Coordinates of C-alpha atoms in Angstrom, one line a residue:
Chain P
M1 CA -74.9 85.9 48.7
S2 CA -73.0 83.0 47.2
D3 CA -73.4 81.0 50.4
D4 CA -73.0 77.6 48.8
A5 CA -69.8 78.5 47.0
E6 CA -67.0 77.2 49.2
P7 CA -64.3 79.8 49.7
Q8 CA -61.0 78.6 48.3
R9 CA -58.5 78.1 51.0
R10 CA -54.9 78.0 50.3
S11 CA -52.6 76.9 53.0
R12 CA -49.7 79.1 52.1
S13 CA -47.8 80.8 54.8
D14 CA -44.6 81.8 53.0
A15 CA -46.1 84.4 50.8
G16 CA -46.7 87.8 52.3
V17 CA -49.9 89.7 52.0
D18 CA -50.3 91.0 48.5
P19 CA -51.5 94.6 48.8
N20 CA -53.4 94.3 45.5
S21 CA -55.4 91.2 46.4
Q22 CA -59.2 91.6 46.6
A23 CA -61.6 90.1 49.0
D24 CA -64.1 88.9 46.4
G25 CA -63.0 85.7 44.9
G26 CA -61.1 83.8 47.5
S27 CA -57.7 84.7 46.0
V28 CA -56.8 86.3 49.2
E29 CA -53.5 85.1 50.6
T30 CA -53.3 85.1 54.3
T31 CA -50.4 85.0 56.6
I32 CA -52.3 83.5 59.5
E33 CA -51.9 79.8 59.4
A34 CA -54.7 79.0 61.8
W35 CA -57.2 80.5 59.4
A36 CA -56.3 77.9 56.7
P37 CA -57.4 74.6 58.0
S38 CA -56.9 71.6 55.7
R39 CA -60.6 70.8 55.8
P40 CA -63.7 73.0 56.2
A41 CA -64.7 73.8 59.8
L42 CA -67.4 71.8 61.5
S43 CA -70.0 74.6 61.2
T44 CA -69.3 74.9 57.5
R45 CA -70.1 71.3 56.9
V46 CA -73.1 70.9 59.2
G47 CA -74.3 74.5 59.5
R48 CA -76.5 74.6 56.4
P49 CA -78.1 71.2 56.7
L50 CA -78.8 72.0 60.3
V51 CA -80.5 75.3 59.5
L52 CA -82.4 73.7 56.7
G53 CA -83.5 70.9 59.1
I54 CA -84.8 73.5 61.6
V55 CA -86.6 75.3 58.9
T56 CA -88.2 72.2 57.5
L57 CA -89.3 71.2 61.0
V58 CA -90.7 74.7 61.7
V59 CA -92.6 74.7 58.4
L60 CA -93.9 71.2 59.1
V61 CA -95.1 72.1 62.6
L62 CA -96.8 75.2 61.3
S63 CA -98.4 73.7 58.2
V64 CA -99.2 70.0 59.0
P65 CA -101.9 70.8 61.6
V66 CA -103.6 73.1 59.2
V67 CA -103.4 70.6 56.3
V68 CA -104.5 67.7 58.4
T69 CA -107.4 69.6 59.8
F70 CA -108.5 70.6 56.4
V71 CA -108.1 67.1 54.9
S72 CA -109.9 65.4 57.8
S73 CA -112.9 67.7 57.4
F74 CA -113.6 65.6 54.3
A75 CA -113.2 62.3 56.2
E76 CA -115.9 60.1 57.7
T77 CA -114.1 59.2 60.8
A78 CA -110.9 60.1 62.6
T79 CA -110.5 57.2 65.0
G80 CA -107.1 55.6 64.5
I81 CA -104.0 57.3 63.3
L82 CA -105.2 58.7 60.0
P83 CA -108.7 60.0 59.2
R84 CA -110.6 57.5 57.0
G85 CA -113.5 57.3 54.7
F86 CA -112.8 59.9 52.0
V87 CA -114.5 61.8 50.4
T88 CA -117.6 63.0 52.2
F89 CA -119.1 66.5 52.3
E90 CA -121.3 65.7 55.2
H91 CA -119.4 67.9 57.7
W92 CA -119.2 70.8 55.3
R93 CA -122.9 70.5 54.8
D94 CA -123.5 70.6 58.5
V95 CA -121.2 73.6 58.9
L96 CA -122.6 75.5 56.0
G97 CA -126.1 75.0 57.5
L98 CA -127.5 72.7 54.8
G99 CA -128.0 69.8 57.2
G100 CA -130.1 71.7 59.7
D101 CA -127.5 70.9 62.4
Q102 CA -126.7 73.1 65.4
M103 CA -123.1 73.2 64.1
A104 CA -124.1 75.6 61.3
V105 CA -121.4 78.2 61.4
I106 CA -122.8 80.5 58.7
P107 CA -124.9 82.8 60.9
G108 CA -122.0 83.5 63.3
L109 CA -119.5 83.9 60.5
A110 CA -121.8 86.2 58.6
F111 CA -122.3 88.3 61.7
S112 CA -118.5 88.4 62.3
L113 CA -117.8 89.3 58.7
A114 CA -120.4 92.1 58.8
I115 CA -118.8 93.5 62.0
A116 CA -115.3 93.1 60.5
T117 CA -116.4 95.0 57.4
G118 CA -117.7 97.8 59.6
G119 CA -114.4 97.9 61.5
M120 CA -112.5 97.8 58.2
M121 CA -114.4 100.8 56.8
L122 CA -114.0 102.8 60.0
N123 CA -110.3 101.9 59.9
V124 CA -109.9 103.5 56.4
V125 CA -111.6 106.6 57.7
I126 CA -109.3 106.9 60.8
G127 CA -106.2 105.2 59.6
V128 CA -105.5 106.8 56.2
P129 CA -105.5 110.4 57.4
I130 CA -103.3 109.8 60.5
A131 CA -100.9 107.7 58.4
Y132 CA -100.6 110.7 56.0
A133 CA -100.1 113.2 58.8
L134 CA -97.4 111.0 60.4
T135 CA -95.5 110.5 57.1
R136 CA -95.9 113.9 55.6
Y137 CA -95.5 116.4 58.4
E138 CA -93.1 117.0 61.2
F139 CA -94.8 118.2 64.3
Y140 CA -94.7 118.3 68.1
A141 CA -95.1 114.9 69.8
R142 CA -95.1 113.2 66.4
D143 CA -93.0 110.3 67.6
W144 CA -95.4 109.7 70.6
L145 CA -98.4 109.8 68.3
N146 CA -96.7 107.4 65.9
T147 CA -96.1 104.9 68.7
L148 CA -99.6 105.2 69.9
A149 CA -101.0 104.7 66.4
I150 CA -98.9 101.7 65.4
V151 CA -98.2 99.8 68.6
P152 CA -101.2 98.0 70.0
L153 CA -100.7 98.8 73.7
V154 CA -103.9 97.5 75.2
P155 CA -104.6 93.8 74.9
G156 CA -108.0 92.7 73.7
V157 CA -108.9 91.0 77.0
V158 CA -108.4 94.1 79.1
L159 CA -110.0 96.4 76.5
G160 CA -113.1 94.1 76.5
L161 CA -113.3 94.1 80.3
A162 CA -113.1 97.9 80.4
F163 CA -115.5 98.3 77.5
V164 CA -118.4 96.4 79.0
Q165 CA -118.2 98.4 82.2
T166 CA -117.9 101.8 80.4
Y167 CA -120.7 101.3 78.0
P168 CA -123.1 98.9 79.6
N169 CA -125.8 99.6 77.1
H170 CA -123.9 99.8 73.8
G171 CA -120.7 97.9 74.7
R172 CA -122.1 94.6 73.8
S173 CA -123.8 95.7 70.6
A174 CA -122.6 95.4 67.1
L175 CA -121.6 99.1 67.3
G176 CA -119.4 98.4 70.3
L177 CA -117.7 95.5 68.5
I178 CA -117.0 97.6 65.5
A179 CA -115.4 100.3 67.6
G180 CA -113.3 97.8 69.5
Y181 CA -112.2 95.9 66.4
C182 CA -111.4 99.1 64.7
L183 CA -109.1 100.3 67.5
L184 CA -107.5 96.9 68.1
K185 CA -106.7 96.4 64.4
S186 CA -105.9 100.0 63.4
P187 CA -102.1 99.5 63.7
Y188 CA -102.2 97.2 60.7
M189 CA -104.0 99.8 58.6
V190 CA -101.8 102.7 59.7
L191 CA -98.6 100.6 59.0
T192 CA -99.5 99.4 55.6
V193 CA -100.7 102.8 54.4
Q194 CA -97.7 104.5 56.0
S195 CA -95.3 102.2 54.0
S196 CA -97.2 103.1 50.9
F197 CA -96.9 106.8 51.6
Q198 CA -93.2 106.4 52.4
S199 CA -92.5 105.1 48.9
M200 CA -94.0 108.2 47.3
D201 CA -92.7 111.7 47.0
L202 CA -95.6 113.3 48.9
V203 CA -94.4 116.9 48.9
R204 CA -93.9 117.0 45.2
L205 CA -97.2 115.2 44.5
E206 CA -99.0 117.6 46.7
E207 CA -97.3 120.7 45.3
S208 CA -97.9 119.7 41.7
A209 CA -101.6 119.2 42.4
R210 CA -101.9 122.5 44.4
S211 CA -100.0 124.5 41.7
L212 CA -102.4 123.2 39.1
G213 CA -105.2 124.7 41.1
A214 CA -106.6 121.9 43.3
S215 CA -107.7 122.8 46.7
W216 CA -106.0 121.0 49.6
P217 CA -108.9 118.6 50.4
R218 CA -109.3 117.8 46.7
T219 CA -105.5 117.1 46.5
F220 CA -105.7 114.7 49.4
L221 CA -108.9 112.9 48.2
T222 CA -108.2 112.6 44.5
V223 CA -104.4 112.6 44.2
I224 CA -102.8 111.3 47.5
V225 CA -105.3 108.7 48.5
P226 CA -105.6 107.0 45.1
H227 CA -101.8 106.7 45.0
A228 CA -101.8 104.7 48.2
K229 CA -104.5 102.3 47.1
R230 CA -102.3 99.2 47.3
G231 CA -101.4 100.0 50.9
I232 CA -105.0 100.7 51.8
L233 CA -106.2 97.5 50.1
A234 CA -103.5 95.5 52.0
G235 CA -104.6 97.2 55.2
C236 CA -108.2 96.4 54.5
I237 CA -107.5 92.7 53.9
I238 CA -105.4 92.3 57.0
T239 CA -107.7 94.2 59.3
W240 CA -110.8 92.4 57.9
T241 CA -109.4 88.9 58.1
L242 CA -108.1 89.4 61.7
A243 CA -111.3 91.0 62.9
A244 CA -113.4 88.1 61.4
A245 CA -111.9 85.7 63.9
E246 CA -111.0 88.0 66.8
F247 CA -111.6 86.1 70.0
N248 CA -110.0 87.9 73.1
F249 CA -112.0 91.1 72.9
T250 CA -115.1 89.4 71.6
F251 CA -115.2 86.8 74.3
M252 CA -115.1 89.5 77.0
V253 CA -117.7 91.7 75.4
V254 CA -120.2 89.5 73.6
S255 CA -123.4 88.1 75.1
G256 CA -125.3 85.8 72.9
S257 CA -127.1 85.5 69.6
P258 CA -125.7 85.3 67.1
D259 CA -122.3 84.3 68.6
P260 CA -119.5 85.7 66.5
F261 CA -117.4 83.1 64.7
A262 CA -114.6 82.6 67.2
V263 CA -116.9 82.5 70.2
F264 CA -119.1 80.0 68.4
L265 CA -116.0 77.8 67.9
Y266 CA -115.2 78.0 71.5
R267 CA -118.7 77.2 72.7
N268 CA -118.9 74.2 70.4
T269 CA -115.5 72.6 71.3
S270 CA -117.2 70.1 73.5
N271 CA -120.4 69.1 71.7
A272 CA -119.3 69.1 68.1
T273 CA -117.5 66.1 66.5
Y274 CA -113.9 66.6 65.6
M275 CA -114.7 66.5 61.9
Q276 CA -117.4 69.1 62.2
Q277 CA -115.0 71.3 64.0
A278 CA -112.4 70.7 61.4
A279 CA -114.8 71.8 58.7
A280 CA -115.8 74.9 60.7
V281 CA -112.2 75.9 61.1
S282 CA -111.4 75.1 57.5
V283 CA -114.0 77.7 56.4
Y284 CA -111.8 80.3 58.1
F285 CA -108.6 78.7 56.6
L286 CA -110.0 79.2 53.1
L287 CA -110.7 82.9 54.0
V288 CA -107.1 83.3 55.1
V289 CA -105.6 81.6 52.1
S290 CA -107.5 83.9 49.8
A291 CA -106.4 86.8 51.8
I292 CA -102.7 85.7 51.5
A293 CA -103.1 85.1 47.8
V294 CA -104.5 88.6 47.2
L295 CA -101.8 90.1 49.5
Q296 CA -99.0 88.3 47.6
L297 CA -100.6 89.6 44.4
I298 CA -100.4 93.2 45.5
G299 CA -96.8 92.9 46.7
N300 CA -97.0 92.0 50.3
R301 CA -95.0 89.2 51.8
G302 CA -97.7 86.9 52.8
F303 CA -99.9 87.9 55.8
T304 CA -97.8 90.7 57.0
T305 CA -97.5 94.5 56.6
I306 CA -94.0 94.0 55.2
R307 CA -93.8 94.6 51.5
D308 CA -91.4 93.3 48.9
Q309 CA -89.5 96.2 47.6
Chain F
M1 CA -94.0 136.2 87.5
S2 CA -96.6 135.0 90.1
V3 CA -98.3 131.7 89.6
P4 CA -101.8 133.0 88.6
E5 CA -100.2 135.4 86.1
S6 CA -98.2 132.6 84.5
T7 CA -101.3 130.4 84.5
A8 CA -103.2 133.2 82.8
A9 CA -100.5 133.6 80.3
S10 CA -100.5 129.9 79.5
V11 CA -104.3 129.9 79.1
R12 CA -104.0 132.8 76.7
R13 CA -101.3 131.1 74.8
V14 CA -103.3 127.9 74.4
R15 CA -106.3 130.0 73.4
T16 CA -104.3 131.7 70.7
F17 CA -103.0 128.4 69.5
V18 CA -106.4 126.9 69.3
S19 CA -108.0 129.9 67.6
T20 CA -105.2 130.2 65.0
T21 CA -105.5 126.5 64.3
A22 CA -109.2 126.8 63.9
R23 CA -109.0 130.1 61.8
P24 CA -105.6 130.0 60.2
T25 CA -104.2 133.1 58.5
T26 CA -100.7 132.0 57.6
E27 CA -99.5 128.9 55.8
R28 CA -97.9 127.5 58.9
E29 CA -101.2 127.8 60.8
R30 CA -103.0 126.2 57.9
E31 CA -100.6 123.3 58.0
R32 CA -101.2 122.9 61.7
R33 CA -104.9 122.8 61.0
R34 CA -104.4 120.1 58.4
I35 CA -102.4 118.0 60.9
A36 CA -105.1 118.5 63.5
I37 CA -107.9 117.5 61.1
M38 CA -106.0 114.4 59.9
C39 CA -105.3 113.2 63.4
L40 CA -108.8 114.0 64.8
P41 CA -110.6 110.8 63.6
F42 CA -108.0 108.6 65.2
F43 CA -108.1 110.6 68.4
A44 CA -111.8 110.5 68.6
L45 CA -111.9 106.7 68.3
A46 CA -108.9 106.3 70.7
T47 CA -110.6 108.4 73.2
V48 CA -114.0 106.7 73.0
A49 CA -112.8 103.1 72.7
G50 CA -109.4 103.4 74.5
F51 CA -108.8 106.2 76.9
V52 CA -112.2 106.4 78.5
P53 CA -112.5 102.6 79.1
L54 CA -109.0 102.7 80.6
A55 CA -110.0 105.5 82.9
M56 CA -113.0 103.5 83.8
L57 CA -110.7 100.5 84.6
V58 CA -108.9 102.8 87.1
R59 CA -112.2 103.8 88.7
M60 CA -113.4 100.2 88.9
S61 CA -110.2 99.1 90.6
V62 CA -110.8 101.5 93.5
A63 CA -114.5 101.2 93.8
A64 CA -116.1 99.8 96.9
D65 CA -119.0 98.4 94.8
A66 CA -117.4 97.4 91.6
V67 CA -120.7 96.4 89.9
W68 CA -122.4 99.8 90.3
I69 CA -119.1 101.7 90.5
E70 CA -119.8 103.4 93.8
G71 CA -117.7 104.4 96.8
W72 CA -114.0 104.2 97.2
S73 CA -111.9 101.3 98.5
L74 CA -108.4 100.0 98.0
D75 CA -109.4 96.4 98.7
A76 CA -108.7 95.1 95.2
W77 CA -105.1 96.5 95.3
R78 CA -104.6 95.1 98.8
T79 CA -105.8 91.7 97.6
L80 CA -103.4 91.9 94.7
L81 CA -100.5 92.7 96.9
T82 CA -101.1 90.3 99.7
E83 CA -102.5 87.1 98.3
P84 CA -99.7 84.8 97.0
T85 CA -101.9 83.5 94.2
Y86 CA -101.4 86.7 92.2
R87 CA -97.6 86.7 92.6
R88 CA -97.6 83.1 91.4
V89 CA -99.8 84.1 88.4
A90 CA -97.3 86.9 87.5
W91 CA -94.3 84.6 87.8
N92 CA -96.1 81.9 85.8
T93 CA -96.8 84.4 83.0
V94 CA -93.3 85.9 82.9
W95 CA -91.3 82.7 82.8
F96 CA -93.7 80.9 80.4
V97 CA -94.0 83.7 77.9
G98 CA -90.3 84.5 78.3
L99 CA -89.3 80.9 77.5
A100 CA -91.7 80.8 74.5
T101 CA -90.2 84.1 73.3
I102 CA -86.6 82.8 73.4
V103 CA -87.5 79.6 71.6
S104 CA -89.6 81.5 69.0
V105 CA -86.9 84.1 68.3
V106 CA -84.2 81.5 67.9
L107 CA -86.3 79.6 65.5
G108 CA -87.3 82.8 63.8
V109 CA -83.6 83.6 63.2
A110 CA -83.1 80.2 61.6
V111 CA -86.1 80.6 59.3
A112 CA -85.3 84.2 58.4
H113 CA -81.7 83.2 57.7
A114 CA -82.7 80.4 55.4
L115 CA -85.3 82.5 53.6
E116 CA -83.0 85.5 53.0
R117 CA -79.7 83.8 52.5
Y118 CA -80.4 80.4 50.8
D119 CA -82.1 79.7 47.5
L120 CA -84.9 77.6 48.9
P121 CA -87.2 75.7 46.7
F122 CA -90.8 76.7 47.0
E123 CA -89.9 79.9 48.7
R124 CA -93.3 81.5 48.2
A125 CA -94.9 78.4 49.8
V126 CA -92.6 78.6 52.7
V127 CA -93.4 82.3 53.2
A128 CA -97.1 81.5 53.0
A129 CA -96.8 78.7 55.5
V130 CA -94.8 80.8 57.9
S131 CA -97.0 83.8 57.7
F132 CA -100.3 81.9 57.8
P133 CA -100.5 81.4 61.6
I134 CA -100.4 85.2 62.2
A135 CA -104.0 85.2 61.0
L136 CA -105.1 82.4 63.3
P137 CA -106.7 83.5 66.6
G138 CA -105.6 81.7 69.8
I139 CA -108.8 79.6 69.9
I140 CA -108.0 78.0 66.5
V141 CA -104.4 77.4 67.5
A142 CA -105.8 75.5 70.6
I143 CA -108.0 73.4 68.3
L144 CA -105.0 72.6 66.1
V145 CA -103.0 71.5 69.2
I146 CA -105.8 69.3 70.2
A147 CA -106.1 67.9 66.7
M148 CA -102.4 66.9 66.9
L149 CA -101.7 66.1 70.5
G150 CA -105.1 65.4 72.0
R151 CA -106.4 61.9 72.8
Q152 CA -107.6 61.4 69.3
G153 CA -104.7 63.5 67.9
L154 CA -102.6 62.5 64.9
V155 CA -99.2 62.6 66.6
T156 CA -100.5 61.0 69.8
N157 CA -102.0 58.0 67.9
A158 CA -99.0 57.7 65.7
I159 CA -96.6 57.5 68.7
A160 CA -99.1 55.2 70.4
A161 CA -99.1 52.8 67.4
V162 CA -95.3 52.8 67.2
T163 CA -94.5 52.4 70.9
G164 CA -97.6 50.4 71.9
T165 CA -98.6 52.6 74.8
S166 CA -102.1 53.9 75.3
A167 CA -103.0 57.1 73.5
I168 CA -104.7 58.4 76.6
D169 CA -101.4 58.4 78.5
L170 CA -99.6 60.0 75.7
A171 CA -102.0 62.9 75.0
S172 CA -100.2 66.1 75.8
A173 CA -102.6 68.7 74.4
T174 CA -103.8 69.8 77.8
A175 CA -100.4 69.3 79.4
I176 CA -98.1 72.3 79.7
T177 CA -96.1 71.1 76.7
G178 CA -99.1 71.3 74.5
L179 CA -99.8 74.8 75.6
F180 CA -96.1 75.7 75.1
L181 CA -96.3 74.4 71.5
G182 CA -99.4 76.5 71.0
Y183 CA -97.6 79.6 72.1
V184 CA -94.6 78.9 69.9
Y185 CA -97.0 78.2 67.0
S186 CA -98.5 81.7 67.4
L187 CA -95.2 83.4 68.1
V188 CA -92.7 82.0 65.6
P189 CA -94.4 83.6 62.6
R190 CA -94.3 87.0 64.2
A191 CA -90.6 86.7 65.2
T192 CA -89.8 85.5 61.7
M193 CA -91.6 88.4 60.1
V194 CA -89.6 91.0 62.0
L195 CA -86.3 89.2 61.4
R196 CA -86.9 88.9 57.7
G197 CA -87.3 92.6 57.5
T198 CA -84.0 93.1 59.3
Y199 CA -82.2 90.5 57.2
A200 CA -83.3 92.2 54.0
E201 CA -81.5 95.3 55.1
V202 CA -78.2 93.7 56.1
N203 CA -75.3 94.2 53.7
T204 CA -74.2 90.8 52.4
Q205 CA -70.8 92.0 51.2
A206 CA -69.3 91.9 54.7
E207 CA -70.4 88.2 55.0
E208 CA -68.9 87.3 51.7
A209 CA -65.7 89.0 52.6
A210 CA -65.5 87.1 55.9
R211 CA -66.2 83.8 54.2
S212 CA -63.6 84.4 51.5
L213 CA -61.1 85.4 54.2
G214 CA -61.5 82.0 55.6
A215 CA -64.0 82.4 58.4
S216 CA -66.2 79.4 58.9
R217 CA -70.0 79.7 58.7
W218 CA -70.4 79.9 62.4
E219 CA -67.6 82.5 62.7
T220 CA -69.2 84.5 59.9
F221 CA -72.6 84.3 61.5
Y222 CA -71.4 85.1 65.0
H223 CA -69.0 87.9 64.2
V224 CA -70.6 89.5 61.1
T225 CA -74.3 88.6 60.7
L226 CA -75.3 88.6 64.4
P227 CA -74.1 92.1 65.2
E228 CA -76.0 93.4 62.1
I229 CA -79.3 91.7 62.9
R230 CA -79.1 92.5 66.6
P231 CA -81.7 95.4 66.3
G232 CA -84.0 92.9 64.6
I233 CA -83.5 90.4 67.4
A234 CA -84.3 93.0 70.0
A235 CA -87.4 94.1 68.0
A236 CA -88.5 90.5 67.5
T237 CA -88.1 89.8 71.2
I238 CA -90.2 92.9 72.2
L239 CA -92.9 92.1 69.7
T240 CA -93.0 88.3 70.5
F241 CA -93.0 88.8 74.3
R242 CA -95.8 91.4 74.0
S243 CA -97.9 89.1 71.7
G244 CA -97.2 86.2 74.0
L245 CA -98.5 88.1 77.0
A246 CA -101.8 88.9 75.1
I247 CA -102.5 85.3 74.2
F248 CA -105.9 84.3 75.7
G249 CA -107.9 81.9 73.5
T250 CA -105.3 79.2 73.5
V251 CA -104.9 79.1 77.2
L252 CA -108.6 79.4 77.8
L253 CA -109.3 76.2 75.9
L254 CA -106.3 74.2 77.0
Q255 CA -106.3 75.5 80.7
S256 CA -103.0 73.9 81.6
H257 CA -101.1 76.9 82.9
H258 CA -102.3 79.8 85.0
V259 CA -101.4 83.0 83.2
V260 CA -102.6 86.5 83.6
T261 CA -105.2 86.6 80.9
L262 CA -106.8 83.4 82.3
Q263 CA -106.8 85.0 85.8
I264 CA -108.6 88.1 84.5
Q265 CA -111.3 85.8 83.0
R266 CA -111.6 83.9 86.2
E267 CA -112.1 87.0 88.3
I268 CA -115.2 87.9 86.2
S269 CA -116.6 84.4 86.0
V270 CA -119.7 83.4 87.9
G271 CA -118.8 82.3 91.4
T272 CA -115.6 84.2 91.8
Y273 CA -117.0 87.5 90.5
R274 CA -114.6 90.2 91.5
P275 CA -114.5 92.9 88.8
D276 CA -112.5 95.3 90.9
V277 CA -109.6 92.7 91.2
A278 CA -109.9 92.0 87.5
A279 CA -109.6 95.7 86.8
A280 CA -106.6 96.0 89.0
I281 CA -104.9 93.0 87.3
G282 CA -105.8 94.5 83.9
L283 CA -104.2 97.8 84.9
V284 CA -101.0 96.2 86.2
Y285 CA -100.9 94.2 83.0
V286 CA -101.3 97.2 80.7
V287 CA -98.8 99.3 82.6
F288 CA -96.3 96.5 82.4
I289 CA -96.8 96.1 78.6
V290 CA -96.6 99.9 78.0
A291 CA -93.5 100.2 80.2
F292 CA -91.9 97.2 78.6
T293 CA -92.6 98.4 75.1
F294 CA -91.3 101.9 75.8
V295 CA -88.1 100.7 77.4
G296 CA -87.7 98.4 74.4
L297 CA -88.3 101.3 72.0
R298 CA -85.2 103.0 73.3
F299 CA -83.2 100.4 71.5
V300 CA -85.1 99.8 68.3
R301 CA -87.1 101.7 65.7
T302 CA -90.9 102.0 66.4
D303 CA -92.1 100.5 63.2
T304 CA -90.1 97.3 63.7
V305 CA -92.2 96.3 66.7
A306 CA -95.5 97.3 65.3
I307 CA -97.5 94.2 64.9

């Protein structure tokens, strides 16, 4: 929309409405005098700067803490207003476990990433088929199932509480975490794959493959699924990244070594220095930034399931 | 037809349905089998990891001995209904998350409007900056709030240097304002994401027509754009409110406001260990979220409130 092009206003009241005038270029003549002020309305003058100001503020509030944290992980000290003493890799060495410090984040992060990978793979197995069924077929209670599959109805805290009581032996194990992460993050996978399927002519694709002699399972596995690979990839990245730093469910479920990444951060908020913590958090920032870069590359709008058409 | 007969008929019908799905002879039955097979993995996981634990939660809340899950008792529910603490927690949660939701959705409308209607410089960077916090767990948001507003925080020290007051008096990370900022930090990106989707679908010709007919920007927004994005605002409100209710890491670290997730954690902490009450709170909380979502879904499409 040509939002910055000021509409031309002509304060003419004597001319009647020209029936042939078009509402596209501002050549419309109006009989209502009140609509033709001599100068632009207040909102026309301040509206855009105001919105831009709000947007700038929001972007600053959202990004400055992240940038400052990342930058100060390379500083020697953070007393005073700005962090000082650049550039040191001491805190990164501590966090990456090269300094033999207790702040080594790598074991916890590796554990979290391994669990997240398990949850991601399980999500492909459960998410892709149901996304296909929900997009391709009409059936009884389809809408209910759709809601169940794409709206996360149970919060992680409550699920974690229930999980430990239900499975006292396996609930706290890696297997329990994988199952929990998979269920909690499955909506992201179902959604991204669904939007991939929605952009394809599934019926025609399926019929072509079937009429060429492929069995139905073969059609699904070698024709349908490869066509949705972008959606599946996007879903994998999102579920994996989110599961890697999941806290709510993990905190309720987990009991000790190695602490998953987010729980490790929580336990070390009091005994680590600010710079060490900044470095630990920055490790995850780097992970998210790479995830966003890949997602934008394959056509997603940043870290969301919404795709640019 | 008498009751047993009708029951028998139903059982027979279900059995036929199951057997034709398992051994289909017609194309329609085969399609039904495919649907069943495709939905089965999800159902298996949802049952094991979702439905069974929720059923266990119900059992826990009415158990006399909540540790070994033995006996029956309504003590937990009675406690929940009679003790004023829990009413206060509920009210705390609703007003705090409600306010954060309103602020986030208003900011989300502004950001989505600018992204979809203006030619912003560095648009991809803005998109990245706005979507980045979706990936951050509450615990990291809390760490960021402390980094900005804590006693050694950047903003605190900057204001202290300018005004000459002590940084310790100014630190607001563990005040309720710091927590509020943390909530808004997590929620604005989600609201923006939903609203961008809606904005992209809005027909811009009506706006152009309104502008060229002499409506001011505000009149155009209020009378033309706003009615069109109303479903998006509703969806963003539902999603944001629900996400706000589920925030736990931020409030666990900052501890400045007593909301429902924190209460659940306290009920199972050492010293105040009452898992039956925790289970009852959890159930009320889940039922509230489900009811709220389903009421909301009457007004908007399901996939718009998904994340």
